[in-house]
Amino acid sequence: MTHTATFLGIPPFPIAAKEALADSQLRGNMHLATHTIRTKRARVAAELDDWEQLRVAGAAIKDDVMANMGRYLEQLEESLTAAGATVHWARDAAEANQTVIDIARRHAVDEVVKVKSMATGEIGLNTALEQAGISVWETDLAELIVQLGDDLPSHILVPAIHRNRSEVREIFLREMGKVGMPAEPNLSDEPAELAGAARLHLREKFLRAKVAVSGANFMVAETGTLVVVESEGNGRMCLTLPEVLISVVGIEKIVPTWAGLEVFLQLLPRSATGERMNPYTSTWTGVTPGDGPQEVHVILLDNARTTVLADEVGRQALRCIRCSACLNVCPVYERVGGHAYGSIYPGPIGAILTPMLKGVGTSTSTDALPFASSLCGACYEVCPVRINIPEVLVHLREQVVDSHRGGVPGTLLTTMKGASWLLGGGWRLGLLQKAAGLSTRVLWKQGVIGRMPRPLSRWTDARDIPAPPKESFRAWWARTDGGRKKVVGSPHGTPRNGTDQK
Amino acid sequence: MNAREEILRRVKAAQVTPTGHPIRRDYARTRDLPDPVGLFVERVEDYEATVIRTDPGGVAVAVAKSLAGARRVVVPAGFNTSWLPEDIDVVRDEPPLSAADLDQVEAVVTGAVVGVAVTGTIVLDHTEGQGRRALTLVPDLHVCVITAEQIVGDVPEAVQRLTPCVKRGRPLTWISGPSATVDIELIRVHGVHGPRTLRVVLVDSPTS
């Protein structure tokens, strides 16, 4: 099937966000979804009295991986090879995609089944395979909904979160028959029935598949063991039934020892779906004679991870275990949904990971992402590996500003220069405050200032500013001698606390 | 420079200095549970899987009950035959059944290697009595017999007990309830691709 949906061409965040905010159905779906998962997560995290110690250990294990990445990669390669797997290295997306295509061609297949994987989404594997004439069947229910609807994922864990049941039913009825077993014409929109339709549709594909493609949640350097954490069993199908298994895994997915999984297999399911444990976790170590794929490939993917690694502040993003807890608590994500981020990685983690992977200063879309946050810090609080996302956001904002320095000074710089002149002298500020008190009353509605003319509209389009009071603190002080002079019949009264001093 | 050398060179060039702190493992490596077996039952049932608890003498009856009328049942080599009811049509995986053949059997009965109380998880290492991975995946009903001695407290104890299996290269399947999805409107639905029904038979030790 042709898969044409792409994040390319999605407008920068502020514009995409505005469109998303106008979609009340989307906002309703997102509100319900994010609040449901965040409540479940909070409940199961609170069940473990050592949750904080687990978070600290999780972060420390990942930091150790980063500090010794080269050694662990070589160790992993050695243990994988000893276990009968073939190890490939891919500097970038094109190299990884070509490796998958070459393996598929060697087996003369025209289709592969696929386990949901962020890494393969990041490198655009589906498009590359289809261009090479190889059909790709996404087997995760949500990924199937996204693929059949020629749509884009909007959440790391539940990528079709923006679709409701009747939309899913329509997509299944319309599209399933074009690519395989059609859905029953009397299919209802009950989630259980829709899942049943996916089971039937995909079963024939699972049973005949020769080659499967997966990612992995973890790779154990010590033993060469790969781990896939899932719910539906589509992962098990792909990892077990085909003859050939190709796993594309980011180099940061390493866990040094098997014992280290005792931390992550507690942190991940509780943070992701809010369950004590996800229905299925599969681990495999190369080839097991007589059980599962007898040809196992692992593609170790860089694709700018080493650039992130070189960024002292930003590298903590490589701890990420893709649980999406940060999405579910983010006030921005909750309101705009995933598509506005224009990346396979949405939400707070996407706002730091995408610019670092794609490069700051390379596009306006990417550069807008570090600003798509109120810096409230909820993401940091829930992150199971303690990624200080607000810290990285601020760090990247700096980089974005720096990357646009030189040439004509921008609005920001001009404004700051002006502000420095104004604030530099008391009389200038006083004059401004007086002017502001008068002029903004024109723009004032219900105590806030709405849209202001350009270039100030760049600020006010996304924010409301409290209107300044009628009298400034400075003016009040001068008039009343700091409140000591009793002024009879004052037209203004005493200024309210705190609002005047700006 | 090939991809391997290039990536390793980039990693080296990133110059990550170790934090110098040792990894603190002051989280619970074991959990002190008053009744791990009872908790295991409770937690498995939380996933809407059923559990029948029995003494060793009652296993065959409990398995029969769990099969709920399924006749064609795959039983892996090495499974304790005294645990099987008599009135079933046992399908053997020797020579290995094709995926399509497996799709035609109604149920599978296996043992397990570890049970995790806190998370209600069953782990298979696919050795004797558990069969290769496909056996517990394709049929729609999985009846799993686990003994009380196999149950540990929480994930760290399970990971530790499974270390020798992993070091021998065994694949593992951790099963927590039947196959499920929340992909449509976050409503939990059982049974997408794995067995839609999971029934656990828990065998208490003769002394307890």
XYZ file of C-alpha atoms in Angstrom:
710
model
C 0.000 0.000 0.000
C 1.151 3.525 -0.487
C 1.968 5.370 2.657
C 2.116 9.042 1.935
C 1.502 10.697 5.300
C 4.542 12.566 6.530
C 5.407 15.130 9.145
C 7.146 17.154 6.442
C 5.151 20.262 5.644
C 3.370 20.447 8.987
C 3.464 24.159 9.896
C 5.603 25.328 12.808
C 4.214 24.685 16.274
C 2.539 28.067 16.939
C 0.468 27.800 13.745
C -0.267 24.070 14.041
C -1.191 24.574 17.694
C -3.673 27.284 16.819
C -5.418 24.961 14.348
C -5.450 22.105 16.858
C -6.876 24.314 19.593
C -9.830 25.148 17.384
C -10.710 21.434 17.066
C -12.979 20.794 20.039
C -13.368 17.066 19.287
C -9.604 16.657 19.391
C -9.330 18.641 22.611
C -12.028 16.502 24.200
C -10.336 13.243 23.132
C -6.948 14.454 24.346
C -8.252 15.704 27.679
C -9.954 12.404 28.464
C -6.996 10.313 27.336
C -4.236 12.208 29.099
C -6.169 12.497 32.339
C -7.083 8.799 32.358
C -3.490 7.647 31.908
C -1.956 10.168 34.280
C -4.316 9.111 37.072
C -3.497 5.432 36.538
C 0.223 6.180 36.459
C 0.098 8.153 39.677
C -1.753 5.330 41.405
C 0.643 2.520 40.465
C 3.760 4.648 41.014
C 2.499 5.425 44.515
C 2.138 1.682 45.202
C 5.910 1.308 45.325
C 7.475 3.002 48.330
C 10.876 2.869 46.624
C 9.696 4.626 43.432
C 12.089 7.541 43.940
C 15.050 5.209 44.488
C 14.086 3.345 41.316
C 14.050 6.631 39.377
C 17.466 7.578 40.714
C 18.854 4.146 39.845
C 17.272 4.246 36.373
C 18.880 7.605 35.644
C 22.237 6.447 37.012
C 22.259 3.260 34.922
C 21.551 5.287 31.770
C 24.225 7.849 32.701
C 26.697 5.012 33.059
C 25.713 3.805 29.574
C 26.452 7.259 28.187
C 29.776 7.543 29.991
C 30.901 4.158 28.669
C 28.938 3.945 25.444
C 31.845 2.787 23.268
C 32.796 -0.044 25.583
C 29.188 -1.223 25.989
C 28.549 -1.100 22.235
C 31.542 -3.316 21.595
C 30.512 -5.667 24.377
C 26.976 -5.835 22.989
C 28.258 -6.579 19.505
C 30.385 -9.377 20.890
C 27.599 -11.008 22.913
C 25.087 -10.684 20.084
C 27.498 -12.247 17.621
C 28.280 -15.070 20.048
C 24.520 -15.717 20.344
C 24.188 -16.115 16.586
C 22.855 -12.660 15.670
C 24.273 -10.507 12.879
C 25.153 -6.969 13.975
C 24.930 -4.009 11.581
C 25.829 -0.404 12.300
C 23.957 2.532 10.777
C 25.247 6.100 10.926
C 21.960 7.556 9.744
C 18.419 6.808 8.577
C 19.403 6.067 4.977
C 22.013 3.517 6.044
C 19.605 1.751 8.421
C 16.812 1.664 5.842
C 19.138 0.303 3.164
C 20.287 -2.464 5.488
C 16.678 -3.563 6.079
C 15.921 -3.412 2.352
C 19.028 -5.477 1.512
C 18.094 -8.203 4.002
C 14.479 -8.304 2.768
C 15.668 -8.517 -0.864
C 18.063 -11.322 -0.040
C 15.037 -13.307 1.115
C 13.063 -12.245 -1.967
C 10.069 -11.063 0.071
C 7.632 -8.386 -1.009
C 6.227 -7.768 2.470
C 7.315 -7.513 6.098
C 5.339 -7.444 9.338
C 6.287 -4.825 11.839
C 6.203 -4.286 15.578
C 5.493 -0.733 16.696
C 8.825 1.021 17.040
C 9.779 4.653 17.510
C 13.205 4.213 15.917
C 11.770 2.893 12.647
C 9.269 5.748 12.639
C 12.100 8.207 13.170
C 14.043 6.908 10.169
C 11.001 6.669 7.879
C 11.502 2.962 7.280
C 7.984 2.318 5.978
C 8.317 4.860 3.185
C 11.775 3.558 2.258
C 10.558 -0.054 2.100
C 7.524 0.862 0.047
C 9.690 2.798 -2.384
C 11.731 -0.387 -2.713
C 8.545 -2.306 -3.557
C 8.195 -4.010 -0.179
C 4.860 -3.731 1.626
C 4.963 -3.018 5.346
C 2.206 -4.234 7.651
C 2.001 -2.365 10.920
C 0.589 -4.807 13.469
C 0.028 -2.723 16.598
C -3.676 -1.827 16.663
C -3.094 1.915 16.907
C -0.356 1.823 14.268
C -2.719 -0.150 12.033
C -5.382 2.541 12.474
C -2.807 5.221 11.642
C -1.464 3.306 8.632
C -4.853 2.372 7.150
C -6.082 5.949 7.656
C -2.948 7.313 5.941
C -2.561 9.354 9.096
C 0.226 10.362 11.457
C 0.875 9.130 15.004
C 0.022 11.637 17.742
C 1.253 9.872 20.886
C 4.269 7.661 21.604
C 2.286 4.920 23.287
C -1.226 5.203 21.844
C -0.555 6.743 18.423
C -4.223 6.839 17.354
C -5.333 8.617 20.516
C -6.805 11.404 18.377
C -9.260 9.018 16.666
C -12.570 7.999 18.198
C -14.330 4.664 17.738
C -16.593 5.675 14.881
C -13.638 7.026 12.925
C -11.794 3.740 13.510
C -14.797 1.756 12.296
C -15.006 3.816 9.122
C -11.300 3.393 8.417
C -11.487 -0.382 8.926
C -14.550 -0.774 6.696
C -13.080 1.381 3.959
C -9.445 0.277 3.962
C -8.974 -3.288 5.259
C -10.300 -4.913 2.099
C -7.825 -2.998 -0.059
C -4.833 -4.610 1.625
C -6.062 -7.994 2.843
C -8.944 -9.548 4.695
C -11.828 -7.063 4.711
C -13.749 -6.151 7.847
C -17.234 -7.640 8.304
C -19.695 -5.193 6.716
C -21.856 -5.160 9.871
C -18.889 -4.208 12.083
C -20.005 -2.092 15.032
C -17.969 0.628 16.711
C -17.520 -1.315 19.978
C -13.787 -1.285 20.811
C -13.850 -5.056 21.457
C -15.339 -5.704 18.028
C -12.887 -3.352 16.360
C -9.996 -5.169 18.059
C -11.525 -8.452 16.855
C -11.531 -7.132 13.291
C -7.831 -6.267 13.612
C -7.133 -9.759 14.955
C -8.724 -11.405 11.922
C -7.232 -8.966 9.435
C -3.677 -9.402 10.709
C -3.711 -13.110 11.490
C -3.246 -14.181 7.868
C -0.351 -11.759 7.582
C 1.309 -13.120 10.738
C 0.895 -16.721 9.652
C 2.522 -16.208 6.257
C 5.179 -13.587 7.141
C 8.786 -14.531 6.388
C 10.461 -11.351 7.631
C 9.634 -9.165 10.620
C 10.995 -5.786 11.662
C 11.052 -4.627 15.272
C 12.700 -2.129 17.548
C 13.629 -2.910 21.137
C 13.015 -1.251 24.472
C 16.326 -2.464 25.874
C 19.478 -4.284 24.750
C 21.615 -5.953 27.386
C 25.314 -5.488 26.603
C 26.428 -8.283 28.924
C 24.248 -11.020 27.415
C 23.161 -9.734 23.982
C 19.524 -9.925 25.044
C 16.901 -7.710 23.377
C 13.656 -6.798 25.121
C 10.279 -5.811 23.666
C 7.570 -4.598 26.023
C 4.020 -4.688 24.624
C 0.348 -5.382 25.281
C -1.407 -6.977 22.358
C 0.716 -9.935 21.347
C 1.445 -8.524 17.903
C 5.016 -8.110 19.109
C 5.225 -11.764 20.099
C 3.772 -12.747 16.712
C 6.439 -10.780 14.853
C 9.279 -11.870 17.121
C 8.301 -15.543 17.030
C 6.623 -16.695 13.799
C 8.743 -15.313 10.901
C 12.001 -16.907 9.776
C 13.964 -13.662 9.784
C 13.904 -10.926 12.424
C 15.467 -7.496 11.918
C 15.600 -5.173 14.931
C 16.476 -1.502 14.479
C 17.613 -0.120 17.815
C 19.026 3.246 18.875
C 22.442 2.928 20.497
C 21.153 4.555 23.687
C 18.855 1.585 24.382
C 21.697 -0.286 26.052
C 21.410 -1.558 29.595
C 24.816 -2.840 30.771
C 23.677 -5.930 32.673
C 20.711 -8.267 32.767
C 20.273 -7.342 36.450
C 19.720 -3.703 35.437
C 16.382 -4.691 33.921
C 15.013 -5.140 37.437
C 14.828 -1.343 37.547
C 13.416 -0.654 34.090
C 10.835 -3.458 34.101
C 9.329 -1.700 37.110
C 9.660 1.869 35.857
C 8.453 1.408 32.290
C 5.058 -0.320 32.579
C 3.970 1.759 35.555
C 4.986 5.006 33.827
C 3.650 4.070 30.402
C 0.220 2.484 30.691
C -0.166 2.799 34.443
C -0.166 -0.964 34.921
C 1.892 -2.986 37.369
C 3.094 -4.931 34.369
C 2.261 -4.838 30.683
C 0.604 -7.990 29.284
C 3.655 -9.267 27.367
C 7.393 -8.776 27.615
C 9.582 -10.790 25.243
C 13.316 -11.219 25.611
C 15.534 -13.021 23.133
C 19.238 -13.596 22.881
C 20.303 -14.066 19.281
C 19.040 -17.298 17.741
C 17.355 -20.054 19.770
C 17.635 -23.348 17.849
C 14.179 -24.723 17.056
C 12.351 -21.710 18.490
C 11.536 -18.529 16.626
C 13.468 -16.814 13.807
C 16.612 -18.654 12.829
C 18.136 -15.557 11.266
C 18.402 -12.583 13.617
C 19.746 -9.142 12.702
C 20.325 -6.158 14.957
C 20.919 -2.736 13.410
C 22.603 -0.345 15.847
C 21.349 3.105 14.917
C 23.162 6.384 15.548
C 21.135 8.930 13.489
C 22.448 11.915 15.497
C 22.353 10.226 18.885
C 26.098 10.819 19.158
C 25.464 14.534 18.527
C 23.045 14.547 21.469
C 25.638 12.626 23.467
C 28.141 15.427 22.879
C 25.772 18.025 24.365
C 26.537 18.166 28.060
C 23.105 19.468 29.091
C 21.054 17.808 26.375
C 22.446 14.292 26.631
C 20.143 13.389 29.506
C 17.432 13.044 26.830
C 19.179 9.808 25.825
C 18.018 8.282 29.104
C 14.472 8.298 27.693
C 12.689 4.936 27.755
C 9.753 6.212 25.640
C 7.111 5.753 28.326
C 5.269 8.986 27.363
C 4.409 9.914 30.959
C 5.643 13.440 30.137
C 3.083 13.747 27.341
C 0.222 12.750 29.584
C 0.921 15.429 32.206
C 1.873 18.256 29.852
C -0.646 21.139 29.765
C 0.538 22.072 26.272
C 0.356 18.546 24.810
C -3.038 17.982 26.410
C -4.455 20.984 24.583
C -2.832 20.761 21.166
C -2.327 17.003 20.714
C 0.633 15.334 19.083
C 0.517 16.404 15.449
C 1.366 20.043 16.157
C 4.879 18.975 17.202
C 5.529 17.864 13.614
C 7.607 14.894 14.717
C 7.313 11.232 15.596
C 8.337 12.376 19.104
C 5.652 14.757 20.398
C 5.143 16.361 23.799
C 7.853 17.539 26.185
C 10.359 14.819 25.278
C 9.763 15.580 21.596
C 10.294 19.277 22.197
C 13.860 18.502 23.297
C 14.651 15.337 21.334
C 13.485 16.519 17.914
C 15.593 19.713 17.793
C 18.642 17.827 19.053
C 18.249 14.952 16.576
C 17.465 17.217 13.626
C 19.810 20.033 14.609
C 19.031 23.455 16.047
C 18.897 26.217 13.452
C 18.005 23.896 10.570
C 14.316 24.791 10.265
C 11.756 27.148 11.752
C 9.558 24.171 12.697
C 12.273 22.514 14.723
C 13.393 25.778 16.292
C 9.861 26.518 17.502
C 9.707 23.341 19.591
C 11.811 24.366 22.623
C 9.348 27.237 23.057
C 6.299 24.928 23.051
C 6.279 24.748 26.829
C 5.264 26.769 29.847
C 8.259 25.320 31.778
C 5.867 24.146 34.490
C 8.072 21.141 35.224
C 5.340 18.481 35.462
C 7.265 16.407 32.893
C 10.404 16.332 35.035
C 8.394 15.285 38.062
C 6.929 12.192 36.384
C 9.906 11.179 34.242
C 10.973 7.707 35.416
C 14.601 8.435 34.504
C 14.582 11.997 35.844
C 15.228 13.857 32.594
C 15.188 17.528 33.548
C 13.186 18.533 30.487
C 12.705 22.207 31.517
C 16.475 22.561 31.901
C 17.070 21.178 28.421
C 14.271 23.345 26.971
C 15.907 26.505 28.315
C 19.300 25.298 27.097
C 17.880 24.734 23.606
C 16.122 28.121 23.615
C 19.547 29.624 24.129
C 20.917 27.612 21.235
C 18.026 28.625 18.972
C 18.582 32.305 19.765
C 22.340 31.946 19.293
C 21.878 30.221 15.950
C 20.000 33.255 14.651
C 22.541 35.836 15.789
C 24.446 37.946 13.300
C 23.088 40.079 10.468
C 20.097 42.311 11.150
C 19.152 42.354 14.833
C 15.839 40.607 15.358
C 12.765 42.005 17.083
C 13.794 40.370 20.326
C 17.200 42.038 20.388
C 15.771 45.453 19.397
C 13.093 45.168 22.078
C 15.661 44.222 24.706
C 17.889 47.151 23.709
C 14.891 49.485 24.008
C 13.954 48.007 27.352
C 17.455 48.485 28.652
C 17.316 52.191 27.680
C 13.875 52.638 29.266
C 14.672 50.833 32.480
C 18.053 52.535 32.705
C 16.559 55.817 33.917
C 13.799 56.300 36.477
C 12.175 59.198 34.662
C 11.954 57.263 31.410
C 10.199 54.366 33.147
C 7.791 56.757 34.839
C 6.930 58.310 31.539
C 6.387 54.918 29.953
C 4.158 53.772 32.769
C 2.035 56.818 32.441
C 1.732 56.302 28.719
C 1.012 52.606 29.191
C -1.690 53.281 31.740
C -3.471 55.491 29.275
C -2.847 53.795 25.966
C -3.468 50.184 26.965
C -6.899 51.044 28.267
C -7.867 51.187 24.623
C -6.808 47.533 24.173
C -8.050 46.503 27.555
C -10.881 44.053 27.815
C -11.844 42.307 31.024
C -8.619 43.208 32.761
C -6.305 41.751 30.122
C -4.688 43.092 27.011
C -5.624 41.146 23.939
C -4.053 41.399 20.516
C -1.591 44.251 19.980
C -0.277 45.526 16.642
C 2.883 44.097 15.044
C 5.590 43.465 16.128
C 4.100 43.200 19.633
C 1.465 40.828 18.240
C 4.162 38.141 18.160
C 3.949 38.186 21.945
C 0.256 38.860 22.422
C -0.976 36.309 19.839
C -0.109 33.514 22.213
C -0.496 35.281 25.568
C -2.784 37.539 27.522
C -1.116 40.302 29.507
C -2.793 41.711 32.592
C -3.629 45.327 31.865
C -1.523 47.808 33.827
C -3.283 49.628 36.666
C -4.454 53.187 36.253
C -1.734 54.462 38.551
C 1.773 53.057 38.794
C 3.531 52.307 42.059
C 6.019 55.080 41.308
C 3.247 57.602 40.731
C 1.403 56.486 43.856
C 4.574 56.797 45.940
C 5.235 60.313 44.682
C 1.655 61.394 45.269
C 1.265 59.945 48.776
C 4.869 60.103 49.970
C 4.934 56.352 50.309
C 1.499 56.212 51.916
C 2.461 58.625 54.710
C 0.528 61.546 53.247
C -3.211 61.200 53.664
C -4.819 62.177 50.410
C -8.462 62.979 50.750
C -10.709 62.016 47.898
C -8.029 60.189 45.938
C -9.382 59.227 42.543
C -7.324 56.053 42.510
C -7.140 54.754 46.059
C -4.269 52.597 47.166
C -2.551 50.546 44.485
C -3.024 46.827 44.731
C -0.118 44.814 45.905
C 2.293 43.463 43.417
C 0.625 44.541 40.232
C 2.189 47.961 39.982
C 5.800 47.353 40.320
C 6.429 46.252 36.778
C 35.769 4.734 7.592
C 32.957 2.191 7.945
C 29.789 2.838 9.956
C 31.031 0.947 13.000
C 34.303 2.830 13.229
C 32.577 6.135 12.526
C 29.974 5.669 15.274
C 32.584 4.555 17.800
C 34.724 7.564 16.830
C 31.746 9.911 17.352
C 31.022 8.340 20.727
C 34.623 8.874 21.764
C 34.561 12.451 20.464
C 31.471 13.191 22.584
C 33.793 12.959 25.605
C 31.271 12.067 28.247
C 32.923 12.240 31.635
C 31.604 9.707 34.132
C 29.634 11.236 36.986
C 31.948 9.506 39.421
C 29.026 8.427 41.596
C 28.464 4.693 41.885
C 24.974 3.517 40.904
C 22.910 3.567 44.064
C 20.787 0.483 44.338
C 18.911 1.358 47.482
C 15.564 0.370 46.014
C 13.986 -2.840 47.285
C 15.848 -5.872 45.903
C 13.409 -8.127 47.739
C 9.977 -7.393 49.105
C 8.876 -8.638 52.458
C 5.399 -9.917 51.672
C 3.247 -11.626 54.295
C 1.578 -13.895 51.712
C 3.250 -13.797 48.289
C 1.194 -16.654 46.899
C -2.081 -15.051 47.956
C -0.956 -11.741 46.482
C 0.005 -13.486 43.236
C -3.529 -14.880 42.933
C -5.059 -11.485 43.651
C -2.858 -9.702 41.135
C -3.380 -12.257 38.353
C -7.129 -11.944 38.886
C -6.775 -8.159 38.632
C -5.958 -8.711 34.951
C -9.164 -10.702 34.624
C -7.356 -13.987 34.272
C -8.785 -16.815 36.370
C -6.809 -18.750 38.956
C -7.657 -22.161 40.374
C -5.653 -23.016 43.487
C -5.242 -26.695 44.178
C -3.117 -29.282 45.973
C -0.939 -31.533 43.791
C -3.625 -34.200 43.654
C -6.196 -31.898 42.110
C -4.196 -30.516 39.183
C -5.743 -32.678 36.438
C -9.232 -31.705 37.565
C -8.280 -28.024 37.699
C -6.752 -28.227 34.214
C -9.895 -29.922 32.889
C -12.012 -27.164 34.395
C -9.725 -24.488 32.951
C -9.924 -26.013 29.474
C -13.690 -25.510 29.647
C -14.518 -28.062 27.006
C -11.613 -27.392 24.628
C -10.764 -30.756 23.061
C -7.769 -30.325 20.763
C -5.027 -29.212 23.086
C -1.325 -28.714 22.386
C 0.851 -30.087 25.155
C 4.602 -29.486 24.980
C 7.134 -32.249 25.504
C 8.164 -32.653 29.125
C 4.843 -31.533 30.595
C 3.845 -33.623 33.610
C 1.266 -36.008 32.084
C -0.313 -36.748 35.469
C -1.542 -33.132 35.387
C -3.566 -33.762 32.222
C -7.219 -34.777 32.141
C -7.958 -37.964 30.240
C -10.695 -36.820 27.913
C -8.670 -34.442 25.748
C -7.178 -34.896 22.327
C -3.496 -34.142 22.936
C -1.678 -32.566 19.998
C 2.106 -32.974 20.141
C 4.569 -30.490 18.685
C 6.772 -33.254 17.291
C 7.562 -32.704 14.480
C 6.995 -28.971 14.929
C 3.503 -27.832 13.979
C 3.186 -25.123 11.378
C 1.737 -21.782 12.445
C -1.383 -22.638 10.444
C -1.702 -25.995 12.281
C -1.335 -24.229 15.603
C -4.061 -21.823 14.591
C -6.416 -24.835 14.390
C -5.946 -26.080 17.963
C -8.233 -24.789 20.667
C -5.898 -24.500 23.626
C -2.418 -25.009 25.003
C -1.401 -26.295 28.451
C 2.070 -25.473 29.772
C 4.146 -25.071 32.886
C 6.116 -21.924 33.786
C 9.456 -21.038 35.337
C 8.716 -18.080 37.632
C 5.687 -16.234 38.978
C 5.867 -12.645 40.270
C 3.524 -11.840 43.162
C 3.491 -8.028 43.115
C 2.855 -7.773 39.377
C 0.822 -10.968 38.847
C 3.218 -12.081 36.133
C 4.049 -15.549 34.831
C 7.378 -16.096 33.112
C 8.130 -18.880 30.639
C 11.661 -19.761 29.538
C 10.340 -22.222 26.952
C 12.254 -25.216 28.216
C 10.748 -28.649 29.040
C 7.031 -28.555 29.693
C 6.614 -25.034 28.313
C 7.239 -25.534 24.603
C 8.650 -23.150 22.038
C 7.269 -19.610 22.022
C 4.692 -20.075 19.265
C 2.808 -22.739 21.250
C 1.626 -20.291 23.899
C 0.927 -17.571 21.364
C -1.243 -18.824 18.531
C -3.963 -20.843 20.334
C -6.736 -18.721 21.825
C -6.716 -20.296 25.318
C -3.605 -20.689 27.475
C -3.813 -22.815 30.607
C -0.682 -22.362 32.660
C 0.247 -24.550 35.629
C 2.556 -22.902 38.146
C 3.721 -24.159 41.524
C 3.833 -22.141 44.741
C 7.637 -22.589 44.954
C 8.003 -20.792 41.639
C 6.468 -17.599 42.974
C 8.793 -14.781 43.994
C 7.995 -11.363 45.476
C 8.696 -8.712 42.868
C 10.521 -7.994 39.633
C 14.094 -7.855 41.062
C 13.724 -11.340 42.553
C 12.354 -12.643 39.259
C 15.172 -11.058 37.251
C 17.682 -12.659 39.602
C 16.081 -16.085 39.442
C 15.973 -15.886 35.630
C 19.653 -14.966 35.279
C 20.845 -18.538 34.560
C 18.108 -18.972 31.915
C 19.183 -15.791 30.113
C 22.877 -16.661 30.366
C 22.074 -19.984 28.692
C 20.472 -17.998 25.860
C 16.884 -18.956 26.656
C 14.178 -16.610 25.316
C 11.679 -15.451 27.935
C 8.013 -14.527 27.753
C 6.583 -12.524 30.642
C 2.807 -12.825 30.684
C 0.590 -10.559 32.783
C -2.993 -11.379 32.008
C -4.504 -12.037 28.607
C -3.606 -10.038 25.507
C -5.063 -6.542 25.797
C -5.186 -3.159 24.158
C -6.326 0.329 25.102
C -5.694 1.753 21.657
C -9.294 2.771 20.979
C -10.476 5.516 23.324
C -8.306 4.012 26.080
C -10.898 1.338 26.760
C -9.197 -1.855 27.836
C -10.160 -4.681 25.512
C -8.979 -8.242 25.956
C -7.616 -10.339 23.205
C -6.017 -8.837 20.221
C -3.368 -11.243 18.970
C -2.233 -13.369 21.878
C -4.490 -15.863 23.690
C -7.714 -14.098 24.572
C -8.133 -16.222 27.657
C -5.501 -16.991 30.288
C -6.267 -19.482 33.062
C -3.749 -20.199 35.779
C -3.636 -23.351 37.873
C -1.654 -22.736 41.038
C -0.310 -25.848 42.736
C 0.296 -25.457 46.464
C 3.229 -27.354 47.888
C 2.243 -30.653 49.558
C 3.514 -29.413 52.956
C 1.604 -26.141 53.063
